[in-house]
XYZ file of C-alpha atoms in Angstrom:
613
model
C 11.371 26.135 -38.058
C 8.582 23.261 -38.232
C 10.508 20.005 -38.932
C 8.286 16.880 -39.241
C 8.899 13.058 -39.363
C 6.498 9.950 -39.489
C 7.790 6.893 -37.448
C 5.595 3.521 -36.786
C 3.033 3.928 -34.177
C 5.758 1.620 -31.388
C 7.998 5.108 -31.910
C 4.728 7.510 -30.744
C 4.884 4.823 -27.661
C 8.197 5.328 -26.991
C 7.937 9.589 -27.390
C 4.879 9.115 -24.414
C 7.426 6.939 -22.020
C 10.174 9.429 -22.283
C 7.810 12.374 -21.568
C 7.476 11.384 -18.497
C 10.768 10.254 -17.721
C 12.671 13.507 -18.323
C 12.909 16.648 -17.658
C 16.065 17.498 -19.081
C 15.464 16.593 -23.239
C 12.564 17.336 -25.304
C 11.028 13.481 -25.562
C 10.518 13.504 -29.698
C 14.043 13.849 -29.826
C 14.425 10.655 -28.398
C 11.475 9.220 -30.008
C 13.079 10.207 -33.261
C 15.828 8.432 -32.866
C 13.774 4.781 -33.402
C 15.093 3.144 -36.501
C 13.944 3.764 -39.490
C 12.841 1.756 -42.775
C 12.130 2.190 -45.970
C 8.396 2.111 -46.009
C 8.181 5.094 -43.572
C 5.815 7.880 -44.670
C 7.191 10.819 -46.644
C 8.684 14.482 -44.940
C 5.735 16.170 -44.300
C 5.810 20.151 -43.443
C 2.998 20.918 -41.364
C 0.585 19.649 -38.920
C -2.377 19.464 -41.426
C -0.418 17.617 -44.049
C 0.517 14.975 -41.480
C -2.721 14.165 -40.612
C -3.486 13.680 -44.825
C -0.482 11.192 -44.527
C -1.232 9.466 -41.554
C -4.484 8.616 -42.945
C -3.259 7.798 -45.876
C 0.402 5.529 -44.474
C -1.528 4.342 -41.574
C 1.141 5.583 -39.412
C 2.219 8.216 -36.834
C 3.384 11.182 -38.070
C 4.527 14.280 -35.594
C 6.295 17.517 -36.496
C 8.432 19.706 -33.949
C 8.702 23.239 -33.895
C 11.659 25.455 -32.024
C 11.271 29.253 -33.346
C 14.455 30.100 -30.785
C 17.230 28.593 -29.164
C 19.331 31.052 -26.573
C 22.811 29.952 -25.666
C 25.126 31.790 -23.524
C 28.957 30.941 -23.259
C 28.077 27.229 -25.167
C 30.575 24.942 -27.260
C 27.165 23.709 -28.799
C 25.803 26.437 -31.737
C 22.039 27.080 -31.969
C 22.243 24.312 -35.260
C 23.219 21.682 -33.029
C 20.700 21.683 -30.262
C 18.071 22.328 -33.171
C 18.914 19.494 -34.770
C 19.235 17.016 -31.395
C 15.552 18.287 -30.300
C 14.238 17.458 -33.847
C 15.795 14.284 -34.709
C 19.402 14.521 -34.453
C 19.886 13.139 -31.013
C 22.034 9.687 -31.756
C 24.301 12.079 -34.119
C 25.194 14.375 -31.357
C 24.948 12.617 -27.891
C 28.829 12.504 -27.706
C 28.897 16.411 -28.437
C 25.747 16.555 -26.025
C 27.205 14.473 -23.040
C 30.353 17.116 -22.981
C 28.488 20.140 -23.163
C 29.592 23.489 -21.503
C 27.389 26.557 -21.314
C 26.461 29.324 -19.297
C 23.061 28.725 -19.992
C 20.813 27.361 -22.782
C 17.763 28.680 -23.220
C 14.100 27.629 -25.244
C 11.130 29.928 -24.836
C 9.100 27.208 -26.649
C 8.868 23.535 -28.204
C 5.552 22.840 -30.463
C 5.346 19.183 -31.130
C 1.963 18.472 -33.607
C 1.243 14.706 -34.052
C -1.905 12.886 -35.732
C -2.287 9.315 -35.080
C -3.286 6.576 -37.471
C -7.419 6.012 -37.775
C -8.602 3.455 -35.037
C -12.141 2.505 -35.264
C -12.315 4.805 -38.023
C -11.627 7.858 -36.335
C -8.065 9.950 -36.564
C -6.264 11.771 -33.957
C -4.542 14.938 -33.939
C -3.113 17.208 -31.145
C -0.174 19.521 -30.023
C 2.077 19.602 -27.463
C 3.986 22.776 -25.823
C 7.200 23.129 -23.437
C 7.594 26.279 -22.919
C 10.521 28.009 -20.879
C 12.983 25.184 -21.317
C 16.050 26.243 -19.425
C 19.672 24.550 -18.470
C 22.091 26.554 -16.399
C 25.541 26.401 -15.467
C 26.176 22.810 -17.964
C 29.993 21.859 -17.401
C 30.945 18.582 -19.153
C 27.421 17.575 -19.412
C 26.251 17.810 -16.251
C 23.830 20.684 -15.670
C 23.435 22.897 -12.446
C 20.127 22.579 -12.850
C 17.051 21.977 -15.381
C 13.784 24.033 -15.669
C 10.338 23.123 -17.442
C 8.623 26.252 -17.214
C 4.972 24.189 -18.031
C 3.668 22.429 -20.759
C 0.148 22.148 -22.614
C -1.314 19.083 -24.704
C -4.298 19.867 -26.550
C -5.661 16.658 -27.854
C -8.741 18.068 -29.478
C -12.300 16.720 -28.847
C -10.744 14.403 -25.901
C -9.647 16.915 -23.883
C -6.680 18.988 -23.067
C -3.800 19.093 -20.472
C -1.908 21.981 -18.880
C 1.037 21.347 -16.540
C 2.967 23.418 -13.912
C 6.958 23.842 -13.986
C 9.195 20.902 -13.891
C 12.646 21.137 -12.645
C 15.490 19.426 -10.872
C 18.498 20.623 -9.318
C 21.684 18.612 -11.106
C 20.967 16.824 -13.955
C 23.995 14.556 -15.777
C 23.113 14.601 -19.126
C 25.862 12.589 -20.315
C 24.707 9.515 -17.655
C 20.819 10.035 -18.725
C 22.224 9.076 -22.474
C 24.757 6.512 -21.355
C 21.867 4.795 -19.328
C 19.824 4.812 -22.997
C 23.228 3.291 -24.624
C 23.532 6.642 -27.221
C 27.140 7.219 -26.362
C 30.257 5.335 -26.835
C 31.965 3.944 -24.139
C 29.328 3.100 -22.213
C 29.638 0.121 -20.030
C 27.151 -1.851 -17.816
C 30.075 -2.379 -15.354
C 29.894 1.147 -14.710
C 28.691 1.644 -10.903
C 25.602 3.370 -10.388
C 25.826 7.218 -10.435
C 23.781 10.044 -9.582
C 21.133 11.276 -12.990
C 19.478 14.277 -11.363
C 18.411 15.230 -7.985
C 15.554 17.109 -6.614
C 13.028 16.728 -9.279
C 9.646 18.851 -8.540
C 6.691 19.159 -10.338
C 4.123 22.165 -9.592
C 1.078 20.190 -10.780
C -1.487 20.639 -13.426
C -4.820 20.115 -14.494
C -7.083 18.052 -16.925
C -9.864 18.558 -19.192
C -12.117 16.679 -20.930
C -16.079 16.282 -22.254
C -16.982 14.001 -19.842
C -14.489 14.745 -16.418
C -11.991 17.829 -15.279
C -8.828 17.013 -12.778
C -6.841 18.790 -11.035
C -3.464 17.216 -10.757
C -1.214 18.068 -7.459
C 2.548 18.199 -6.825
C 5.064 15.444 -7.055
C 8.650 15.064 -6.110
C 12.023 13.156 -5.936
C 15.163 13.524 -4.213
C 17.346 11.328 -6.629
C 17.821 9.005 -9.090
C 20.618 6.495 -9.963
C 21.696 4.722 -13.049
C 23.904 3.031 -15.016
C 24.534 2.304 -19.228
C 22.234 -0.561 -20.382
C 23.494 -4.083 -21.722
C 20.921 -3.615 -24.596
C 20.023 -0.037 -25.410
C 16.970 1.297 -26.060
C 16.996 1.572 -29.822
C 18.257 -2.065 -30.025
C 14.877 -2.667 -28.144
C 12.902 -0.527 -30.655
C 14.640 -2.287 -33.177
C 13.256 -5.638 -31.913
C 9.712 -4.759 -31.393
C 9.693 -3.445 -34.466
C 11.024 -6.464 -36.693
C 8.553 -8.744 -34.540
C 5.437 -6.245 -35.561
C 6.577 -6.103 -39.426
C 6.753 -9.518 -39.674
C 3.046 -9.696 -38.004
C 3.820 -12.753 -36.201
C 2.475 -12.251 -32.300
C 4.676 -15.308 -31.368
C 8.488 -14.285 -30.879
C 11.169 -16.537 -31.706
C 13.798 -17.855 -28.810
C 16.436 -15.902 -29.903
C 13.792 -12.574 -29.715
C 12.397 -14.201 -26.580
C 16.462 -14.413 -25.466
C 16.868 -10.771 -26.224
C 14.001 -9.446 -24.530
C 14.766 -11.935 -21.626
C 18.000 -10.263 -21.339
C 16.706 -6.864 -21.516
C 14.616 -7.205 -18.610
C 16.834 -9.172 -16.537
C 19.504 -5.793 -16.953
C 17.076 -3.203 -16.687
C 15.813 -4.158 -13.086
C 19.648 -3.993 -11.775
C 20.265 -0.651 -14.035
C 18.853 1.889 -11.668
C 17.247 3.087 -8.118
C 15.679 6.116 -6.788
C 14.424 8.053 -3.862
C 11.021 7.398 -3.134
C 8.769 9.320 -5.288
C 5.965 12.096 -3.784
C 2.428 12.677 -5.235
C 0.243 14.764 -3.216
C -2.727 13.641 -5.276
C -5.510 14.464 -7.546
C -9.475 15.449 -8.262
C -11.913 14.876 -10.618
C -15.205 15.989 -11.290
C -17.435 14.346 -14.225
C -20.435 12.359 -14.959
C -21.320 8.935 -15.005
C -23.020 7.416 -18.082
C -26.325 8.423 -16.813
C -25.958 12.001 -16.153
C -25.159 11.373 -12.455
C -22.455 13.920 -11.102
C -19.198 12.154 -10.541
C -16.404 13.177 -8.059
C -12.932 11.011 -7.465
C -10.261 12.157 -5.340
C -6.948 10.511 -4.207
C -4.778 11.848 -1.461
C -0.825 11.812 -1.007
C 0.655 8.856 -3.257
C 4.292 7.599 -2.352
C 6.342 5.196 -4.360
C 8.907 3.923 -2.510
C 12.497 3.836 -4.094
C 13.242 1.913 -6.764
C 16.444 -1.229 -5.745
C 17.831 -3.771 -6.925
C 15.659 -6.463 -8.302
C 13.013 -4.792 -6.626
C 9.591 -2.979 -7.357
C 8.834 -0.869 -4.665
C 5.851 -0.475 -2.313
C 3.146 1.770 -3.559
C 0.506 3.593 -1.143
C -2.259 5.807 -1.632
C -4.215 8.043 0.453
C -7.698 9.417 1.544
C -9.145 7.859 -1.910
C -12.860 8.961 -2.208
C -15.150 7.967 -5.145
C -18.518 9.441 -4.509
C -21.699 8.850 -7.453
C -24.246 11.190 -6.336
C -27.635 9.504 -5.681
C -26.050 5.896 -6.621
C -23.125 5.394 -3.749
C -19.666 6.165 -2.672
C -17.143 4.337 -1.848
C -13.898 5.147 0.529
C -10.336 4.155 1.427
C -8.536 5.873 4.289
C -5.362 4.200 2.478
C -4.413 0.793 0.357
C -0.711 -0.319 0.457
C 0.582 -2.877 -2.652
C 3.547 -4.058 -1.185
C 6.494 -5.024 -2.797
C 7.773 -7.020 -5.684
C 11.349 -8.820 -5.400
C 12.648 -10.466 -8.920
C 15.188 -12.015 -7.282
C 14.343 -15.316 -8.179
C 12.194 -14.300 -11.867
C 15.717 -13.012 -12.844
C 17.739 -16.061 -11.480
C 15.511 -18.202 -13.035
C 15.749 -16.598 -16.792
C 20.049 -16.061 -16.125
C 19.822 -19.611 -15.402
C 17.684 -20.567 -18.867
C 20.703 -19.650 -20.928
C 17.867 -17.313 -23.270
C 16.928 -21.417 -24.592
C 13.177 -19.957 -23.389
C 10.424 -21.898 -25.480
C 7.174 -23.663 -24.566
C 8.853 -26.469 -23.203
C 11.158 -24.628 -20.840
C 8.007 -22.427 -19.643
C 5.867 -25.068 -18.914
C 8.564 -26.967 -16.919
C 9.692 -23.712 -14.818
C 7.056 -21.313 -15.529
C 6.688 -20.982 -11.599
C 9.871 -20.155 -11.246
C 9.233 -16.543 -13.124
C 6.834 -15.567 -10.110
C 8.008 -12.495 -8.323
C 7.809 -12.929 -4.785
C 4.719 -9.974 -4.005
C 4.645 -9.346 -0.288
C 0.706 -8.412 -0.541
C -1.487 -5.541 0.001
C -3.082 -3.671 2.873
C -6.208 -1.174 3.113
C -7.677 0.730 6.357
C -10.976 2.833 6.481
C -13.158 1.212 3.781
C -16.761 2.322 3.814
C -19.149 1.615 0.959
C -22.826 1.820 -0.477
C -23.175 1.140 -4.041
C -25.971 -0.943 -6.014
C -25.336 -4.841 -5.941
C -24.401 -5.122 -9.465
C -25.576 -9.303 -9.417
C -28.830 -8.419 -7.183
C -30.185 -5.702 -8.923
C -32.411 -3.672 -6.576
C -30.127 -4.446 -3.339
C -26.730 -2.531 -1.806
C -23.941 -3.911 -0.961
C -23.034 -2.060 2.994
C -20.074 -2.564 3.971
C -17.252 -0.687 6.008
C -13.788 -2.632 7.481
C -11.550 -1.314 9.711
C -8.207 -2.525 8.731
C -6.952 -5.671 6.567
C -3.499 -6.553 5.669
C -2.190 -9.410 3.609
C 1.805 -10.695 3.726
C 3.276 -13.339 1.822
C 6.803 -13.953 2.028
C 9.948 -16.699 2.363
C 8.092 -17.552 -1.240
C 9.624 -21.277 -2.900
C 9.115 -21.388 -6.734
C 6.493 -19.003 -6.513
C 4.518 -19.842 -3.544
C 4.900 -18.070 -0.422
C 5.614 -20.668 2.544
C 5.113 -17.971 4.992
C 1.621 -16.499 4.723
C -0.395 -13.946 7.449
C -3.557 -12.116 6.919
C -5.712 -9.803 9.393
C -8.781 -8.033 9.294
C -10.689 -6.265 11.635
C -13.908 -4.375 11.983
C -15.398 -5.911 9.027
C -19.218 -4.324 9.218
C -22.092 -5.635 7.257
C -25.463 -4.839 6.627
C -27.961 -7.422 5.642
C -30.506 -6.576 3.101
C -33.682 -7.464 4.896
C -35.263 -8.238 1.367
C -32.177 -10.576 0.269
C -33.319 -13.836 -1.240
C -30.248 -15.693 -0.108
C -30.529 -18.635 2.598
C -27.809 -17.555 4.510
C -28.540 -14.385 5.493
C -32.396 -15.086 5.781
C -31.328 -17.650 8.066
C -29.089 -14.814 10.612
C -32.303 -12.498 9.612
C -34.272 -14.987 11.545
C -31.954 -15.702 14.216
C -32.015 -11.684 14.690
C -29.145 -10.841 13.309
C -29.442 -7.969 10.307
C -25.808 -6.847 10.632
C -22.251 -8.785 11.172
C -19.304 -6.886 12.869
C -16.401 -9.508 12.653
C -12.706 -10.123 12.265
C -9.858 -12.524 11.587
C -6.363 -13.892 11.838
C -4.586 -16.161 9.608
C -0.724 -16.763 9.896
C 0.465 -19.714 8.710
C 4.869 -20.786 8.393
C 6.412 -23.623 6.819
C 9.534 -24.808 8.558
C 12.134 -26.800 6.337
C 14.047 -28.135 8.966
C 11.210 -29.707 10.918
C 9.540 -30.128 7.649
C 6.202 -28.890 9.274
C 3.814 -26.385 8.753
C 2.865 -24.263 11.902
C -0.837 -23.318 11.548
C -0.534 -20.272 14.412
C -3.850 -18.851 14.315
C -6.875 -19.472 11.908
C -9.627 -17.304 14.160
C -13.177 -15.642 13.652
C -14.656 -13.231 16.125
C -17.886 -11.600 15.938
C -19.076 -8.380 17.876
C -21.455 -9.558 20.881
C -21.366 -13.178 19.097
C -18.366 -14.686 20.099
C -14.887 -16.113 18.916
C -13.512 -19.384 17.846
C -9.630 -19.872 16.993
C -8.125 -22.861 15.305
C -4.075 -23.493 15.404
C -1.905 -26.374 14.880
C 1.000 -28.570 13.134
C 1.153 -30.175 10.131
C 3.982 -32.676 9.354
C 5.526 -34.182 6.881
C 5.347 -30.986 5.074
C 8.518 -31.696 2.830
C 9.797 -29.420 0.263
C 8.466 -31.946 -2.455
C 5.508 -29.695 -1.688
C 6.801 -26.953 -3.588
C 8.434 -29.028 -6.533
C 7.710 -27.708 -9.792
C 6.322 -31.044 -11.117
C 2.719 -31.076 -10.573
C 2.979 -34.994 -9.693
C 5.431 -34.758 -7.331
C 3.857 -31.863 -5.323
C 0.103 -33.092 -5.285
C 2.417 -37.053 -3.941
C 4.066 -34.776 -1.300
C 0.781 -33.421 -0.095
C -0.847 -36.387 0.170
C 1.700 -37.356 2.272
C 1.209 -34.323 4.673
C 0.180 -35.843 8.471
C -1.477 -33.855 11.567
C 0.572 -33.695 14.728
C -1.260 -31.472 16.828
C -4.655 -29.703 16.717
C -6.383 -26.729 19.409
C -9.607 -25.432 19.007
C -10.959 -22.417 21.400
C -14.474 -21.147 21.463
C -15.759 -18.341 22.977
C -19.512 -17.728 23.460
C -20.234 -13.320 23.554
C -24.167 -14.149 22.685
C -23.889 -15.964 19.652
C -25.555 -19.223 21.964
C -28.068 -17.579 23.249
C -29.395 -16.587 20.098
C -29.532 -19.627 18.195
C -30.920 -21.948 21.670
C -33.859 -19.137 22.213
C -34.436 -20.107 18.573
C -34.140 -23.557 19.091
C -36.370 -23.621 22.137
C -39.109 -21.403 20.368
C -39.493 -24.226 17.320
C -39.372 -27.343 20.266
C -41.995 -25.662 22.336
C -39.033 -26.038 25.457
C -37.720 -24.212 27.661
C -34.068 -22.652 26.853
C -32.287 -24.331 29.667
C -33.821 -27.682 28.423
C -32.388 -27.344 25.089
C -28.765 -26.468 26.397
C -29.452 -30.071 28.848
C -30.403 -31.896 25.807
C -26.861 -30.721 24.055
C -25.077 -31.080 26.254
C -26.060 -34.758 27.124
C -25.339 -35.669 23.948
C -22.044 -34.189 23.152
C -20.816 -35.184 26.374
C -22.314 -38.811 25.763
C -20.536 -38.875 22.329
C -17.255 -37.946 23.153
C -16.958 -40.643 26.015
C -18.378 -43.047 23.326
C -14.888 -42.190 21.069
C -12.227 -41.426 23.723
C -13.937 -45.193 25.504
C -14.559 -43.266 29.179
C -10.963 -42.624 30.274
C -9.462 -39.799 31.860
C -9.289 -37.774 28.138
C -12.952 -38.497 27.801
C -14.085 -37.507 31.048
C -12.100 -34.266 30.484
C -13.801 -33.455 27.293
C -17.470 -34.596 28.372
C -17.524 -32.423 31.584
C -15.657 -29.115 29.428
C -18.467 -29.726 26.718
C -21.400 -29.671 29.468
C -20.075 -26.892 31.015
C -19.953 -24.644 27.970
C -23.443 -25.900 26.278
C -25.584 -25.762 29.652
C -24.199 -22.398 29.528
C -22.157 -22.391 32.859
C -18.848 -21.592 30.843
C -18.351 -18.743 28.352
C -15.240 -20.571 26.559
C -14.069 -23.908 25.634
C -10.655 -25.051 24.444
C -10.009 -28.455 23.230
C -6.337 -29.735 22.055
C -5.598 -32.937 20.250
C -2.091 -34.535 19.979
C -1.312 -37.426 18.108
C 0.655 -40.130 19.863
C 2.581 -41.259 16.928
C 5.288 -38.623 16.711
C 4.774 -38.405 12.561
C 1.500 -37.457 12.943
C -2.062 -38.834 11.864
C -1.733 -39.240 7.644
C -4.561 -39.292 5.234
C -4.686 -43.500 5.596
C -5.173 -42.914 9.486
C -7.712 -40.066 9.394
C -9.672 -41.875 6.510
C -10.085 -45.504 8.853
C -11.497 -43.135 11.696
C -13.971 -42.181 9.301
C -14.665 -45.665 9.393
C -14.234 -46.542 12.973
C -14.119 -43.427 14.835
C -14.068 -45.501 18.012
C -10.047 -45.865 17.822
C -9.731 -42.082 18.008
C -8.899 -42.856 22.009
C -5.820 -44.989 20.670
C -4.557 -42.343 18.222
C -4.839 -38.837 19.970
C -4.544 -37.424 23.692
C -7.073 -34.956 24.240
C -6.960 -32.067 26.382
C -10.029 -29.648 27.468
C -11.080 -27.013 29.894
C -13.915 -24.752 30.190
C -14.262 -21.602 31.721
C-alpha cells in the first residue's frame, strides 16, 4: 500500500536526523508530520511519478510502502499503525504513547524519495527496514525494539546496507513527549529513562569511487524530558524564514530559536556512546589506491549544558605511493554551555546586532581542548611542491579551562617527541642554516601552563620550556601583576587599558646545554679561523663584562658574570638566572620602556640571582 507525500526539502532534513535517532519509529513518519502549505506538490502514487514532480515543484517528494503489519493482542488495529508510519503520526501519538500489545510486527518498510535537481542533476533512491519488531508494549513502553537491517540504495552514488538495530526498553510515549506530539507534556517533567541498551550490528558502504565497512556501536541509556518548543514548532520556523527568502531572521525568530537551544541542551543525557570503527578502500583523484581506517570511537555521555568528550582510535590514512598519515588516538575534549546559555537567558530573546556585538563573547562555550598521541606522517608539501613534510610526535595535549567571557584564564599545553626531518634541498633560511650547523633532523618538546589568579590579580607563568634531543633545554617561568579582571572585560577599550597596565614581578630563566653549544662554537671557530676554546673565552668575556656594566659591579653582578663564564667557557652544562623586581607592583610598560633607554638602572630596579652548574 504505496502512500506518497511531497514536503519542502527542510522536511527530507528532518526524515535524515530522525533516522538516526531512533530505533523504535519509522523516521518518514516523523518527517511527515512537518507542516504543511498550500503550495506543496500534488499526491503522487509511485516512485517514478515523484521524481516527474520533484522536477517539476522543485521539491522533495518521498513515498512509503508497508505491504503488512502483524499485531498480536494490540488495542492499536493494523489501520492505525499504517497510517502513523505513513503520515499520521501527530493524529495518533496519544493512542501511540498508551499502546498495549503482545507484539507488533513489520516484515518490511519501502520508503522511495527523489530530491529536487541541484546543479542540474536529480536524485532518487529507496530505503528498506525490514523485520521491524516491538514486543511485550504495555502503556507505551516496549520490552524491547528490533531493526532487523536496513538498505539505502541511492543509485549512481552508492548504496548502504546495515546490520540489526535494537534496544532493550524503549518508552515510546517519553520518545514523543520529548518531540512535544502529546498532550500534557511538560518541561518540568524530570528526566526519565527513553530506551536502554541500544546495539547496532554494523554495516557496510558502497560507492564508485570508495567501499566501507562500518563496525558496531552501542549505548547503555538515554534520558529525556518534553521540550519547551517542539519540534514541529521548530520546522514551522525554519520554514516561514526560508519562504520568505530572507537569510536574516528577525529578533523575535532569533528569540525563538534562542530559546530552543537554550532548552534542548538541559532536555536530555546519555550513556556514553560505543563505535568500534570503520574502513574504507577507494581511490584518490589520480587513480592512486586509497585506504582509511578508524579504530574504537567513544562519545562520552551527553549532561547538562554539556557536549561531551569525543575520542578516536588507531586512525590510519594511507595513499599508496603519495604518503600516509597516522594517529594512535586524538581526544576533542569537552564543551560546557554553561555560560553561552546564561548569557542568551540573560538577553531576554532582545538578540540583535547591537546586543551581539556588545556580548558576543559571552556566547563562547568554554572547550577544554584537544589531545593526540602517535602521529607519524609523510605526505607531499602541498606549498613546496617537490618536498615532504616528515614528521612523527609522541604525545600533545591542549587544556583550557576556568574560561572568563570566553577566554580561558587557565591555559596548559604539552608536547613531546616532536620528530622532524629536514629536507636537505629546502630553500628556506632556517633550516639551511641547522643544515649547516649539522643538524638535518629536530627531536624536541614543550611545556606551557599558564593561571590567572583573581585574588592576587596575577598571572603565574609556571613553565614556558623547549628541549631538544642531544641539544639542550631552556625553561622560562614567572609572574605577571596587575593582571586585573579588566583584562577580560568585554569592551575592547577597557581590556587592551587593562593590559597595558599589566607589570612583571618576577622572571627565571634556566638553560641547559646537551650539545646544542658545541655545535654552533665549532661553527663559529671554523668561520674565525680560532680555536673552539677561544671562541667560548671571547663570549664569555663579554657577557660577563656586560652584565657587570648593568647590575654596576655589586654582589648581583658578580653573581651573574661568574654563572655566565662558567656556562659559555663550557665548564657548566646549565645556567639559571632569576630576576625580581624590588617594587612589590612589579616593573610596568613605562619602567621597562626607560631601561630601553638607560639600561644602566636595571641594578636599581631588579635583584638578580644566578648559578651555574
Amino acid at each position: 500500500m504505496p502512500l506518497t507525500k511531497s514536503a519542502p526539502r527542510v522536511s527530507l532534513q528532518a526524515l535524515a536526523v530522525a533516522a538516526m535517532m531512533s530505533v523504535a519509529l519509522p523516521a518518514a513518519a516523523l518527517a511527515q508530520e512537518a507542516p504543511r502549505t498550500r503550495e506543496s506538490a500534488p499526491r503522487v502514487e509511485s516512485p517514478a511519478a515523484a521524481a516527474a514532480a520533484t522536477e517539476a515543484a522543485g521539491e522533495a517528494n518521498f513515498s512509503i510502502d508497508i505491504p503488512t503489519v502483524d499485531t498480536v493482542d494490540s488495542n492499536m488495529d493494523e489501520a492505525t499503525i499504517r497510517a502513523i508510519l505513513t503520515g499520521g503520526l501527530a493524529d495518533h501519538a496519544t493512542e501511540l504513547a498508551g499502546l498495549n500489545a503482545k507484539s507488533i510486527s513489520i516484515p518490511e518498510i519501502t520508503l522511495s524519495y527523489s530530491m529536487p535537481p541541484m546543479e542540474g542533476k536529480a536524485e532518487a533512491g529507496k530505503v528498506v527496514y525490514s523485520d521491524v519488531v516491538l514486543t511485550d508494549v504495555v502503556n507505551g513502553v516496549a520490552a524491547s525494539v528490533a531493526v532487523g537491517g536496513a538498505s539505502v540504495d541511492a543509485g549512481p552514488e552508492g548504496s548502504f546496507t546495515f546490520g540489526k538495530m535494537s534496544t532493550g526498553m524503549f518508552d515510546i510515549g517519553g520518545m514523543l513527549a520529548f518531540y512535544g506530539m502529546v498532550p500534557g507534556a511538560s518541561a518540568d517533567q524530570p528526566l526519565k529513562t527513553i530506551y536502554k541498551d541500544f546495539k547496532f550490528e554494523g554495516g557496510k558502504f558502497t560507492a564508485p569511487e570508495a567501499t566501507c565497512t562500518i563496525g558496531e556501536a552501542s549505548l547503555a541509556e538515554f534520558k529525556a524530558r518534553p521540550l519547551k518548543t517542539s519540534f514541529s514548532d521548530l520546522m514551522a520556523l525554519a520554514q516561514g524564514m526560508e519562504a520568505r527568502g530572507d537569510d536574516k531572521p528577525t529578533a523575535e525568530e532569533i528569540s525563538q530559536m534562542v530559546a530552543f537551544y537554550a532548552d534542548f541542551l538541559n532536555a536530555f543525557e546519555s550513556t556514553p556512546f560505543e563505535f568500534t570503527g570503520l574502513d574504507c578502500t577507494g581511490t584518490s583523484e589520480d587513480g592512486k589506491p586509497v585506504t582509511v581506517a578508524v579504530g574504537p570511537i567513544t562519545i562520552g555521555g551527553f549532561s547538562k549544558n554539556t557536549y561531551p568528550q569525543i575520542e578516536a582510535k588507531d586512525i590510519k590514512v594511507n595513499v599508496e605511493g603519495d604518503g600516509y598519515l597516522n594517529l594512535a588516538s586524538v581526544t576533542f575534549k569537552s564543551f560546557d554551555f554553561s555560560s553561552t546559555l546564561a548569557a542568551l537567558e540573560e538577553s531576554g530573546g532582545a538578540i540583535d546586532d547591537t546586543w551581539l556585538e556588545a556580548n558576543g563573547r559571552r556566547l563562547i562555550p568554554s572547550f577544554g581542548g584537544f589531545a593526540f598521541t602517535g602521529l607519524d606522517m609523510d605526505m607531499p608539501d602541498t606549498e613546496s611542491p617537490g618536498e615532504r613534510i616528515q614528521a612523527s610526535v609522541g604525545s600533545f595535549d591542549l587544556s583550557l579551562g576556568n574560561y572568563i567571557n570566553g577566554v580561558p584564564a587557565d591555559i596548559a599545553s604539552t608536547a613531546k617527541n616532536i620528530v622532524v626531518s629536514l629536507p636537505a634541498d629546502s630553500e628556506d633560511e632556517g633550516i639551511q642554516q641547522l643544515l649547516t650547523l649539522g643538524i638535518d633532523k629536530i627531536e624536541a618538546g614543550y611545556n606551557f601552563a599558564a593561571t590567572w589568579d583573581e585574588p592576587s590579580n596575577t598571572i603565574a607563568i609556571k613553565d614556558l620550556s623547549f628541549d631538544g634531543a642531544n641539544l639542550g633545554a631552556l625553561a622560562l617561568a614567572g609572574t605577571i601583576g596587575n593582571a586585573t579582571p579588566d583584562l577580560f572585560a568585554l569592551d575592547n577599550n577597557t581590556a587592551l587599558f587593562a593590559a597595558m597596565g599589566l607589570t612583571v614581578k618576577d622572571a627565571k630563566v634556566d638553560v641547559k646545554d646537551a650539545g646544542l653549544a658545541d655545535i654552533v662554537f665549532q661553527k663559529m671557530a671554523t668561520e674565525q679561523g680560532q680555536t673552539v676554546d677561544q671562541v667560548r673565552s671571547a663570549l664569555s668575556g663579554v657577557a660577563g663584562g656586560t652584565a657587570l656594566a648593568l647590575l654596576g659591579g655589586g654582589p648581583d653582578a658578580q653573581k651573574l658574570s661568574g654563572a655566565l663564564a662558567s656556562f659559555l667557557t663550557g665548564n657548566a652544562k646549565s645556567l639559571s638566572v632569576s630576576a625580581t623586581a624590588k617594587n612589590e607592583a612589579g616593573l610596568g610598560l613605562p619602567e621597562l620602556s626607560a631601561l630601553q633607554s638607560n639600561p644602566m638602572a636595571l641594578s636599581s630596579q631588579v635583584t638578580v640571582d644566578a648559578t651555574a652548574q
